Coordinates of C-alpha atoms and ligand atoms in Angstrom, one line a residue:
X162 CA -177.0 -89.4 -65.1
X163 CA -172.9 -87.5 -64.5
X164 CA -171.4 -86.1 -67.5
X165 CA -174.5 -84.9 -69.5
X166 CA -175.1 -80.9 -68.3
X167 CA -174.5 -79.7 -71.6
X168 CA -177.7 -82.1 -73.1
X169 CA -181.0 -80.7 -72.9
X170 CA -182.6 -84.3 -73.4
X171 CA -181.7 -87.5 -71.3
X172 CA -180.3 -90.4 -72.8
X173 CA -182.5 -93.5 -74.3
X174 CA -182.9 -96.1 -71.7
X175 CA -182.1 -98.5 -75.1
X176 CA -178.7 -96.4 -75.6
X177 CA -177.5 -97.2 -72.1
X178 CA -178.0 -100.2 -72.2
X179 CA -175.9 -100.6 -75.5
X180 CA -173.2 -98.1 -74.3
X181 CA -172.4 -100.1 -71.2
X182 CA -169.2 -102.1 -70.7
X183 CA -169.6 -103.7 -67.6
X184 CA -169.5 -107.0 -69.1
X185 CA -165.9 -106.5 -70.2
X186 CA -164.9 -104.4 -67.9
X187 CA -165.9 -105.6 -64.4
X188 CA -163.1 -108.0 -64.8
X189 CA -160.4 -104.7 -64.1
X190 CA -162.0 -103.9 -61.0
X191 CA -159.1 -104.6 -58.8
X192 CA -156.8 -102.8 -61.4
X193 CA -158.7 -100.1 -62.0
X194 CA -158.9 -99.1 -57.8
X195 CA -155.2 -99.9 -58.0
X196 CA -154.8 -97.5 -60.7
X197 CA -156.9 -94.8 -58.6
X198 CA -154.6 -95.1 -55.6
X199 CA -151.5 -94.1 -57.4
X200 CA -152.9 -91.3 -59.9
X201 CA -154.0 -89.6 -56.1
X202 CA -150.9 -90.4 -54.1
X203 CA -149.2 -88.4 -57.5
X204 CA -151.7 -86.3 -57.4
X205 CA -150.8 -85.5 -53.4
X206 CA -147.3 -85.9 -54.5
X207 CA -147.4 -82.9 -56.7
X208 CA -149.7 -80.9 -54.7
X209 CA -152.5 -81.0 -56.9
X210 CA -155.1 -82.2 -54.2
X211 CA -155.3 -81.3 -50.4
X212 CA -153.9 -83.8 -47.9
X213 CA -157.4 -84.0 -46.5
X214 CA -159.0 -84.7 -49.8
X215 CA -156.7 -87.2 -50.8
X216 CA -156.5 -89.2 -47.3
X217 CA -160.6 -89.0 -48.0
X218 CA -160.7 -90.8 -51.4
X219 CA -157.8 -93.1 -50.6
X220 CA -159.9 -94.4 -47.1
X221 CA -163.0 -94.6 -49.5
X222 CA -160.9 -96.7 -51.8
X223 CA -159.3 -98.8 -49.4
X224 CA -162.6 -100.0 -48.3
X225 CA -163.5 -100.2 -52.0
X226 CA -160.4 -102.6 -52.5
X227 CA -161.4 -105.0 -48.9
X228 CA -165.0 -105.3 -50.7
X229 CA -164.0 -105.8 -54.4
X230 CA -161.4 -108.2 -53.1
X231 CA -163.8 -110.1 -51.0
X232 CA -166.7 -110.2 -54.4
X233 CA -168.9 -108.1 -52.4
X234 CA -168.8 -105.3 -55.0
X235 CA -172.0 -104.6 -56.4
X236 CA -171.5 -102.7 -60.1
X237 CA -174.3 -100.8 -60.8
X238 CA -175.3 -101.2 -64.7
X239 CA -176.5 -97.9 -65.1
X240 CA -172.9 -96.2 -64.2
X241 CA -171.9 -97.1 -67.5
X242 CA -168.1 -99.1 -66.6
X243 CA -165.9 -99.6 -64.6
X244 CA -164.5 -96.6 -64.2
X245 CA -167.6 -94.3 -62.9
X246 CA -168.8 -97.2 -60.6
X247 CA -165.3 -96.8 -58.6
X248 CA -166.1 -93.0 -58.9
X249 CA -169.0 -93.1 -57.5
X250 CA -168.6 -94.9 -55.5
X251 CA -165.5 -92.6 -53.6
X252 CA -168.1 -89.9 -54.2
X253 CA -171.0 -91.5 -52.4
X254 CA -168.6 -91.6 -49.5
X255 CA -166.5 -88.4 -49.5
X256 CA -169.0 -86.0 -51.3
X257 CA -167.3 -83.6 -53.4
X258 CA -163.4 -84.8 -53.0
X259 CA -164.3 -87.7 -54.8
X260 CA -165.0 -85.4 -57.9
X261 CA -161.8 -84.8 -57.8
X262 CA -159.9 -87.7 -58.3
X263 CA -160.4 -87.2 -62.1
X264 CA -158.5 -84.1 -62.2
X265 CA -156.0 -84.6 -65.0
X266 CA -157.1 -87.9 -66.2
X267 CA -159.6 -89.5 -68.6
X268 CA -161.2 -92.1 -68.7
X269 CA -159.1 -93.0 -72.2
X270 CA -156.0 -93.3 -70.7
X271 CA -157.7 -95.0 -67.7
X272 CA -158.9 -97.6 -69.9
X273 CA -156.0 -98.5 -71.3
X274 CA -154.1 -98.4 -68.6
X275 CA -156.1 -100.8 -66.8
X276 CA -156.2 -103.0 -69.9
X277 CA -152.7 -103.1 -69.5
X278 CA -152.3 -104.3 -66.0
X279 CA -154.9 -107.1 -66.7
X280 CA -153.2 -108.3 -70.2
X281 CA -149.7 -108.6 -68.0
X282 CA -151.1 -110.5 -65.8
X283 CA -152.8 -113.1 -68.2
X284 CA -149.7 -113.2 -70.3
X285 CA -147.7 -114.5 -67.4
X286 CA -150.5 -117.2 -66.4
X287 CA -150.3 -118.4 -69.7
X288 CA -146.6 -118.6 -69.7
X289 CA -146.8 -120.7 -66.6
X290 CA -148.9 -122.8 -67.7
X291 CA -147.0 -123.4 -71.0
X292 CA -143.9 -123.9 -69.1
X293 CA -145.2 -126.8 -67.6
X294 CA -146.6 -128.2 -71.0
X295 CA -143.0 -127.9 -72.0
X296 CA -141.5 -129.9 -69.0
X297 CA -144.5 -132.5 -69.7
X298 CA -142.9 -132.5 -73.4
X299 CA -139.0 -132.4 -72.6
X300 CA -140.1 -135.6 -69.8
X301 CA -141.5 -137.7 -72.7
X302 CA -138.7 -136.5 -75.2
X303 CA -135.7 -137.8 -72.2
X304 CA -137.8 -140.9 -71.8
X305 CA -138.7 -141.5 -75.1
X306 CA -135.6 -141.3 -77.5
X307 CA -134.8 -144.4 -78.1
X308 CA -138.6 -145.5 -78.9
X309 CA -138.5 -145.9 -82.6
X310 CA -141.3 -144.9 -84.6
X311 CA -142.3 -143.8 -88.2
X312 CA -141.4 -140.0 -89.1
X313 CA -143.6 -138.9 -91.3
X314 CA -143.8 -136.2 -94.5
X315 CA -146.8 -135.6 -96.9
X316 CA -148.5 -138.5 -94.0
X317 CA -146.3 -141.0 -95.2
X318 CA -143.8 -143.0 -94.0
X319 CA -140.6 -140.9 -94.6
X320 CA -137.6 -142.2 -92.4
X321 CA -137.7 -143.6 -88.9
X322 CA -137.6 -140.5 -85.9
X323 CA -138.2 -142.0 -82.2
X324 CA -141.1 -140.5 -79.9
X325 CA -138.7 -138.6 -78.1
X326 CA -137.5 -136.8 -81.1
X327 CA -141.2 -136.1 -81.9
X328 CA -142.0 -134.8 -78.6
X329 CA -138.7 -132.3 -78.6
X330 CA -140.3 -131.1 -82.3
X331 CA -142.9 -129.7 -80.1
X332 CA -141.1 -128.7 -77.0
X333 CA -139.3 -126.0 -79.4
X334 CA -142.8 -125.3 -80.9
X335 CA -144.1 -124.4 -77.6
X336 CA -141.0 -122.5 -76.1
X337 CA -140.8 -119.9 -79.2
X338 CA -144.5 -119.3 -78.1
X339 CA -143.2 -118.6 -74.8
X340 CA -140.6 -116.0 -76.3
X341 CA -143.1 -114.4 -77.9
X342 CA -146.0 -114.5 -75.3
X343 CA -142.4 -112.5 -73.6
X344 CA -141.9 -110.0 -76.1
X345 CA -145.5 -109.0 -76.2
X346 CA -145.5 -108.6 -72.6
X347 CA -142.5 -106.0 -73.0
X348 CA -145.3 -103.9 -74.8
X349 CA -147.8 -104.5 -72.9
X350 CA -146.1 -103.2 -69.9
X351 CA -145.4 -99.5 -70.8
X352 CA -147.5 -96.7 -68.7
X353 CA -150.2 -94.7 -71.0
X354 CA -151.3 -93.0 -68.0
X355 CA -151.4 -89.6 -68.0
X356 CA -151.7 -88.9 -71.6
X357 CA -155.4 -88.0 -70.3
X358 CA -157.9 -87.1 -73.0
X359 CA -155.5 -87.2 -76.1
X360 CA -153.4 -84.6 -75.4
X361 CA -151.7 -84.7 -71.8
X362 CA -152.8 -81.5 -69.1
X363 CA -152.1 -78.5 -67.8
X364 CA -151.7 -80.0 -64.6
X365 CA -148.0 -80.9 -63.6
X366 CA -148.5 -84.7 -63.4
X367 CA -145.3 -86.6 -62.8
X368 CA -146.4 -89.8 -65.0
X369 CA -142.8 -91.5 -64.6
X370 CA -144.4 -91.8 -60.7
X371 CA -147.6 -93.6 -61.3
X372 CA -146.0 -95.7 -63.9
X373 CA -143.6 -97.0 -60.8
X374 CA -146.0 -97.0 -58.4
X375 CA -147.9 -99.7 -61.5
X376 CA -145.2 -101.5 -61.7
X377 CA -144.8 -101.1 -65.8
X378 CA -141.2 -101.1 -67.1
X379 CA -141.3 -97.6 -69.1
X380 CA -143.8 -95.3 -70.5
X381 CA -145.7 -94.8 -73.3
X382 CA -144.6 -90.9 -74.0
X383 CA -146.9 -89.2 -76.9
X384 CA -150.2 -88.9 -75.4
X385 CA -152.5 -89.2 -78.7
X386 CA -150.7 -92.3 -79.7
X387 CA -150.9 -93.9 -75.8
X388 CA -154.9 -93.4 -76.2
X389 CA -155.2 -94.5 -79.7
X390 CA -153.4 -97.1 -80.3
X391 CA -154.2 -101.0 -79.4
X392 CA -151.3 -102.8 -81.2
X393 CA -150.5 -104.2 -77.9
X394 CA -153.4 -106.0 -78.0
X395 CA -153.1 -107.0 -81.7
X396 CA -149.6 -108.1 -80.7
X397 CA -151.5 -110.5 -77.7
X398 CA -154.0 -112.1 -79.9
X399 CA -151.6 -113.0 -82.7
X400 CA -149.2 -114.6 -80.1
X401 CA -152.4 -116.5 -78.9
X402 CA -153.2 -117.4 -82.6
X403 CA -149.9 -118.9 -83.1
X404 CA -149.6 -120.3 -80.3
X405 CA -153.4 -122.2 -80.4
X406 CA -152.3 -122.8 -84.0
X407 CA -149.8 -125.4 -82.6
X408 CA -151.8 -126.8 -80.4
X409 CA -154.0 -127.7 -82.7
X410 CA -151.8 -129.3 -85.0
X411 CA -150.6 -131.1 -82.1
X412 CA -154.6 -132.1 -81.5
X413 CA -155.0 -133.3 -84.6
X414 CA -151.8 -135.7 -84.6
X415 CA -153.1 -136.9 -81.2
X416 CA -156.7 -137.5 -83.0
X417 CA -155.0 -139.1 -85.6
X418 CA -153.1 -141.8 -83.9
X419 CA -155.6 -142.8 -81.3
X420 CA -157.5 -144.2 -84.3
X421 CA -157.5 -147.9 -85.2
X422 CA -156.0 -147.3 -88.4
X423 CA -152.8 -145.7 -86.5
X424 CA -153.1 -147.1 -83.3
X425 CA -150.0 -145.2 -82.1
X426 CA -151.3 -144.5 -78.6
X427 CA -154.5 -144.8 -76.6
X428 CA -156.0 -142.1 -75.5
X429 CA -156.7 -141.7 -71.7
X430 CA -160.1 -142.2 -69.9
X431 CA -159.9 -138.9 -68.3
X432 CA -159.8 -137.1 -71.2
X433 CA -161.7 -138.9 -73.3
X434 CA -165.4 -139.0 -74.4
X435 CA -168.4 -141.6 -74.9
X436 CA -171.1 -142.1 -77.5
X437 CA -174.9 -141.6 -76.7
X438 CA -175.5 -144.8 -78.6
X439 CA -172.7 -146.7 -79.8
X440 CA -171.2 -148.4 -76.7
X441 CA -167.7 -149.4 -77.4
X442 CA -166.8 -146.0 -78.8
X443 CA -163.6 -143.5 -76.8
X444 CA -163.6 -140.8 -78.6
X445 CA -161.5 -138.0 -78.7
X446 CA -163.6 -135.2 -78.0
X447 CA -161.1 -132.9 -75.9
X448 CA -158.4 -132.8 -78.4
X449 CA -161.2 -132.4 -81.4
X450 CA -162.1 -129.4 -78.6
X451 CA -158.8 -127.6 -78.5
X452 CA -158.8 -128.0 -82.4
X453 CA -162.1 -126.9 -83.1
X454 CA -161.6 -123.2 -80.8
X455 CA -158.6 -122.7 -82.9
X456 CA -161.0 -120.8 -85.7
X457 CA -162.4 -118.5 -82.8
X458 CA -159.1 -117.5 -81.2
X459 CA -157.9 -116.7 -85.5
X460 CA -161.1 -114.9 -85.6
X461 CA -160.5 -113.0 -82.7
X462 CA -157.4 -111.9 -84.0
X463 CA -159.5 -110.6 -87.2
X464 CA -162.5 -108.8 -85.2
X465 CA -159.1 -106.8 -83.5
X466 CA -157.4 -106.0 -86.5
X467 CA -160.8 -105.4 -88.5
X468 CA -161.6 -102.9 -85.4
X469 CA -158.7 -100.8 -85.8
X470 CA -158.3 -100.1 -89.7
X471 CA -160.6 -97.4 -90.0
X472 CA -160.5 -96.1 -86.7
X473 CA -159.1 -92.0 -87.2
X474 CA -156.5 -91.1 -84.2
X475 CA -157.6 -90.7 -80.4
X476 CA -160.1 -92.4 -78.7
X477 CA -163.0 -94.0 -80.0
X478 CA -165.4 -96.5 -78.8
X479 CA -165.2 -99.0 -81.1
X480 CA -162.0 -99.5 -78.8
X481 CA -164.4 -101.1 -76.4
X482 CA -165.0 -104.0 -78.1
X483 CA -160.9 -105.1 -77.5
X484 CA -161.4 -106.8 -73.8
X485 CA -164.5 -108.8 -75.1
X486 CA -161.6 -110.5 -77.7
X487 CA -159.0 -110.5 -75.0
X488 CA -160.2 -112.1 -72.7
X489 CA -161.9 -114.6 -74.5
X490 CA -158.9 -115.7 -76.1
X491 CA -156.9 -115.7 -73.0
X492 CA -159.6 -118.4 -71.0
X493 CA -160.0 -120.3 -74.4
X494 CA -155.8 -120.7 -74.8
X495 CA -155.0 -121.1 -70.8
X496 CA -157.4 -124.1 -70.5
X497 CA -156.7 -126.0 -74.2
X498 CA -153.1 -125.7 -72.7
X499 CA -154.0 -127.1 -69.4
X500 CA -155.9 -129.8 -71.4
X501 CA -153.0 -130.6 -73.4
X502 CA -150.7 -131.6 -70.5
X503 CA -153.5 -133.3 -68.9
X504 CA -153.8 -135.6 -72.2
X505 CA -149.8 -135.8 -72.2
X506 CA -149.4 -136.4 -69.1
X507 CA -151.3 -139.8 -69.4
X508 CA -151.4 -140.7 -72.8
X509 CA -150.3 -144.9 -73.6
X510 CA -147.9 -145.0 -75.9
X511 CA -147.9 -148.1 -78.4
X512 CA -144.5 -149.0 -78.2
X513 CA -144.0 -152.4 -80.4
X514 CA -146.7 -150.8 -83.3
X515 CA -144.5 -147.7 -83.6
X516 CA -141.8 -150.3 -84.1
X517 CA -143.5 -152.7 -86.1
X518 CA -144.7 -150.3 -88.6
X519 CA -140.7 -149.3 -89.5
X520 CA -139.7 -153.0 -89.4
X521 CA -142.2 -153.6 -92.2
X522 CA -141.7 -150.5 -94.9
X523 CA -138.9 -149.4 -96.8
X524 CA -138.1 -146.1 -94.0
X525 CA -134.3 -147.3 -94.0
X526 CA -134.3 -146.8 -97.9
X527 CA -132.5 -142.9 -97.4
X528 CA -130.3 -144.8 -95.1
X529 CA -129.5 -147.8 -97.9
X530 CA -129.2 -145.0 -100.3
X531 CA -126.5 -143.1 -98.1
X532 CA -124.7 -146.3 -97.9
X533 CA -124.1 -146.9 -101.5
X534 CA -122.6 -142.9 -101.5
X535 CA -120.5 -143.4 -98.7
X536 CA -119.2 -147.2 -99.5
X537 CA -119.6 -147.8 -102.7
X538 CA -118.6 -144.6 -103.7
X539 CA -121.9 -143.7 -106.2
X540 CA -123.2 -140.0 -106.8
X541 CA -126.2 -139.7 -104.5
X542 CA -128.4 -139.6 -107.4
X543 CA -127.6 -142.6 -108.6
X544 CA -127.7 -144.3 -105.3
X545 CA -131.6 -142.9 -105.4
X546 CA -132.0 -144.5 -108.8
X547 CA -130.9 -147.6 -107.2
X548 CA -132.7 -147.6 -104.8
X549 CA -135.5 -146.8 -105.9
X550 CA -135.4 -150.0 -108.3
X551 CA -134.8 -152.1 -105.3
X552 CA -138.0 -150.9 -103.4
X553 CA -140.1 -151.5 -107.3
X554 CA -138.8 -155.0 -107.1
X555 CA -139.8 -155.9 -103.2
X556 CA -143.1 -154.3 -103.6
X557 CA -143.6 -156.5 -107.1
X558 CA -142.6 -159.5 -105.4
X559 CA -144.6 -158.4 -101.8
X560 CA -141.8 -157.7 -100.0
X561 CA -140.3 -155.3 -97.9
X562 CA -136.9 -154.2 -96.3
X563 CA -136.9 -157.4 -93.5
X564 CA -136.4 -159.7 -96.5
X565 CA -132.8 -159.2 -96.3
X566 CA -132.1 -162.1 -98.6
X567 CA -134.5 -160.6 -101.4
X568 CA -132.9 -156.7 -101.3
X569 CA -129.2 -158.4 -101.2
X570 CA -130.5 -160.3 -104.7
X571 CA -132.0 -157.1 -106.1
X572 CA -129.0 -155.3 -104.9
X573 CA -126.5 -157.4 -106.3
X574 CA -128.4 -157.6 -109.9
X575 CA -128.0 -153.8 -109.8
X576 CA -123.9 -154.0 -109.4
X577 CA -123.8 -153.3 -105.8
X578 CA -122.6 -156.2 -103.5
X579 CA -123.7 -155.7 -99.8
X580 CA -123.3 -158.5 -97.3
X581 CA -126.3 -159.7 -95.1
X582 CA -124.6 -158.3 -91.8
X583 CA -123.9 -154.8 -93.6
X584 CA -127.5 -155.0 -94.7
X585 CA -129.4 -156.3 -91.5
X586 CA -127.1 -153.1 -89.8
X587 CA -128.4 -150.8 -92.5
X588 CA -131.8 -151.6 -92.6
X589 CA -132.6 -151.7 -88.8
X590 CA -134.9 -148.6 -87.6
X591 CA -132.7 -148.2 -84.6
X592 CA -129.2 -148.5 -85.9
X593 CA -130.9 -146.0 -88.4
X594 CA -131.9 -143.5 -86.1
X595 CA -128.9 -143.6 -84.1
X596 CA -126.8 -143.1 -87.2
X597 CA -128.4 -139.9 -87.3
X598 CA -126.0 -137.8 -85.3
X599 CA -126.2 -134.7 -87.6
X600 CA -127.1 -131.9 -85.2
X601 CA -130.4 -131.6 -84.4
X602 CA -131.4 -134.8 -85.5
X603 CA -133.4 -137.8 -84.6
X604 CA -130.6 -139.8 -82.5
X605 CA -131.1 -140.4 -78.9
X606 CA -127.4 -138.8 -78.3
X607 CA -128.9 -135.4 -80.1
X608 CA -132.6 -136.0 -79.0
X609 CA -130.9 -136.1 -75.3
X610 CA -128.6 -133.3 -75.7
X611 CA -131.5 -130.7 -77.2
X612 CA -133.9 -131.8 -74.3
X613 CA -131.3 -130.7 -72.2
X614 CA -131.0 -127.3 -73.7
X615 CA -134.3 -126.6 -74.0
X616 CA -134.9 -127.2 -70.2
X617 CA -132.2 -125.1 -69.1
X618 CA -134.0 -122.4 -71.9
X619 CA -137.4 -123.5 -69.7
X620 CA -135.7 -122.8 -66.3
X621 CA -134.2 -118.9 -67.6
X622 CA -137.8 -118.1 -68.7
X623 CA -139.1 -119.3 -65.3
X624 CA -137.0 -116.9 -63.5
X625 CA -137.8 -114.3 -66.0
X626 CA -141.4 -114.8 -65.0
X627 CA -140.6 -114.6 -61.3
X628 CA -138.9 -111.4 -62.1
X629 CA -141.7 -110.1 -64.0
X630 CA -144.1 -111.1 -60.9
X631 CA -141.8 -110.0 -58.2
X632 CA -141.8 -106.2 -59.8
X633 CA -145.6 -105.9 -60.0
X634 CA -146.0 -107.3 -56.7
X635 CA -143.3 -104.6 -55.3
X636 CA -144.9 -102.1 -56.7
X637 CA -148.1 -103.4 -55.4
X638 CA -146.6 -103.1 -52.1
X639 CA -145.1 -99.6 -52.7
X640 CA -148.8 -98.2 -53.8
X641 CA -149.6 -99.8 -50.0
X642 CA -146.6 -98.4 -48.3
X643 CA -147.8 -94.8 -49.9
X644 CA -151.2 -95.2 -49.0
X645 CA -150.4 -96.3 -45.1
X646 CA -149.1 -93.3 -44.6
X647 CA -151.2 -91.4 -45.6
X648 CA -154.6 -92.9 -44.5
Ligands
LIG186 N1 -166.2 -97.7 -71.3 C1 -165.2 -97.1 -72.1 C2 -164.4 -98.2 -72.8 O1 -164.5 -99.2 -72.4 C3 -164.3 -96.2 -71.3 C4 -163.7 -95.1 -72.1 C5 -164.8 -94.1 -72.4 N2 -164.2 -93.0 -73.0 C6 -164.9 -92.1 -73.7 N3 -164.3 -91.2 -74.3 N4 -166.2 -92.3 -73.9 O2 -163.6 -97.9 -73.7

């Protein structure tokens, strides 16, 4: 076993076993050779290592990067991680050169650096995928805003909204996800490398040149802080908690008004499960699914935050638990959001109950109560009073606001006379919800006009993405271009 000349006794076969990382590691592979090449071309750069060392390991990693790429890298367990199976692997080929590769690095700013370049790169799948959940959203919110349904606060019916207005709610739930997802990405993508052990080198690294050559967007300067600290990852998790949090709120409505009692929409075969006994049953299970992994992704975010508040500054390896929780959360989010617009995308919406149920409650009462203010010139409170007796005395009689005849008696007994055309107006859902035009509200002129917004929101954060792509994959290319000449 490397790095033990100064034991006298050799390690417990037990303690390797519970040392290793591979398992949360291996997935940096293709990082962490990256990584490699540009800490030698900078070390070449600066005349640190020979020419003829460094063509040596970057030949041996070039046809480390053609098998890793290919799956035909074979991590061996007993190397610890990641980072001594590449080494070794340079050294098996080269001999002694490959020893050399660590000169003025560690393996803590290694880690975290290749940390780093993974985390980008799932932040910007997820924001793909999210972006198209969006468009799925904004689609139904265009299409749907004139489809009337019940709005609802405290799960009861409040004042009529339309689908569309529902949809858009969240459509902006989704794209402040995406802003944040963003702003942890700007974080994410800052260079520890070279802050070595804890406390930079002797060596006269140029750092600002393997952060380019990484394609982050700046550097993470004091050394003890760039090994110590996992906030970025923090930062990650809690955007994933967030953003799972809504999509399980959004499960749970979808739960909700598939059910008999609701019957707001149907939800589709393909995403729908059967029972092992009862035969007629379509149940829900992938949106129960998404709902029920919320509690992992929060806890996640606890394991992370637990991990860190007792942890004294510079390394230590109770930092190696972080991936495990990364990555986790990453593949459980990405696929409840590919899910999601799956279920979206094909959902049956139940037009005429949606409608139905507003025809036959008292939803237009805020709108008969707003009526009284504005014609009849009463203080709104007293309008509330009302109208509040007039819903007492339909429900006595078992009646509700499409008995126009019964509310224009009530109405009139309480002083205010309305006529059964300014009534039959005020009580329709739609003319209610198109009344609405206050901005931001439910009306299909507003619903419309945010929809709109938002997608032109959706299309800046695409090309943000694309940016964000296009630089790692040009410094990608650069690392190449460096290499080629050299090997
Ligand atoms: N396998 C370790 C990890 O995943 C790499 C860093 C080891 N550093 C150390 N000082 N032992 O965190």
């Amino acid at each position: 076993m490397v790095l033990r000349d100064r034991f006298t006794g050799k390690i417990s076969a037990e303690a390797m076993v519970f040392m290793n990382s591979l398992r949360v590691d291996r997935e940096m592979i293709l990082e962490d050779i990256w990584l490699n090449q540009a800490h030698v071309l900078m070390l070449d750069k600066q005349g640190i290592l020979s020419r003829e060392d460094v063509g040596n390991i970057l030949s041996a990693l070039d046809d480390l990067m053609a098998e890793a790429m290919r799956g035909d890298f074979h991590l061996r367990e007993e190397l610890e991680d990641v980072h001594m199976n590449v080494e070794n692997y340079v050294t098996e080929r080269v001999g002694d050169a490959g020893g050399k590769m660590h000169t003025a690095r560690s393996r803590n700013d290694q880690v975290v650096t290749d940390i780093k370049m993974k985390l980008r790169e799932e932040i910007l799948k997820i924001v793909e995928r999210l972006i198209v959940l969006d468009r799925t959203l904004l689609d139904l919110a265009e299409n749907s805003k004139s489809r009337v349904m019940p709005g609802y606060t405290h799960l009861q019916h409040a004042q009529p909204i339309t689908l569309g207005f529902w949809a858009s709610s969240y459509a902006g739930m989704f794209l402040r996800d995406i802003e944040r997802l963003f702003d942890s990405y700007s974080l994410v993508n800052s260079s520890p490398l070279g802050a070595c052990a804890l406390a930079g080198t002797s060596f006269p690294i140029d750092r600002k040149f393997t952060a380019r050559l990484l394609g982050f967007d700046s550097l993470q300067e004091n050394a003890l802080d760039a090994v110590s600290s996992r906030d970025f990852i923090l930062e990650s998790l809690s955007s994933l908690a967030i953003l799972i949090s809504n999509l399980s709120r959004l499960s749970e409505e979808l739960v909700l008004w598939s059910t008999r009692e609701f019957s707001l929409l149907e939800m589709p075969d393909e995403f729908s499960a059967g029972s092992s006994i009862m035969p007629q049953k379509k149940n829900p299970d992938l949106a129960e699914l998404i709902r029920g992994s919320t509690g992992r992704i929060y806890g996640n975010l606890i394991q992370g935050l637990t991990a860190v508040k007792g942890l004294p500054s510079g390394y230590n390896r109770d930092l190696q638990e972080d991936r495990s929780l990364l990555w986790d959360s990453f593949r459980v989010v990405n696929s409840s959001v590919e899910i999601m617009n799956g279920i979206l995308n094909r959902v049956k919406w139940n037009e005429p109950r949606m409608l139905a149920l507003v025809e036959e409650d008292f939803s237009c009462a805020t709108e008969l109560a707003n009526f009284l203010v504005m014609k009849e010139g009463l203080a709104f409170r007293k309008a509330h009073s009302v109208t509040g007796r007039v819903v007492k005395e339909l429900v006595s009689r078992g009646k509700n606001f499409k008995d126009i005849d019964s509310v224009k008696d009530i109405l009139k007994k309480e002083g205010a006379e309305l006529s059964g055309k300014e009534l039959k107006t005020l009580l329709n859902p739609r003319k209610a919800v198109s009344a609405s035009r206050s901005l931001g509200s439910t009306s299909p002129a507003e619903v419309g006009r945010v929809a709109k917004s938002m997608k032109a929101e959706l299309a800046a954060k695409e090309k943000f993405l694309k940016e964000k792509r296009e630089g790692i994959d040009s410094a990608r290319k650069m690392t190449e271009k460096l290499v080629r000449e050299i090997v």
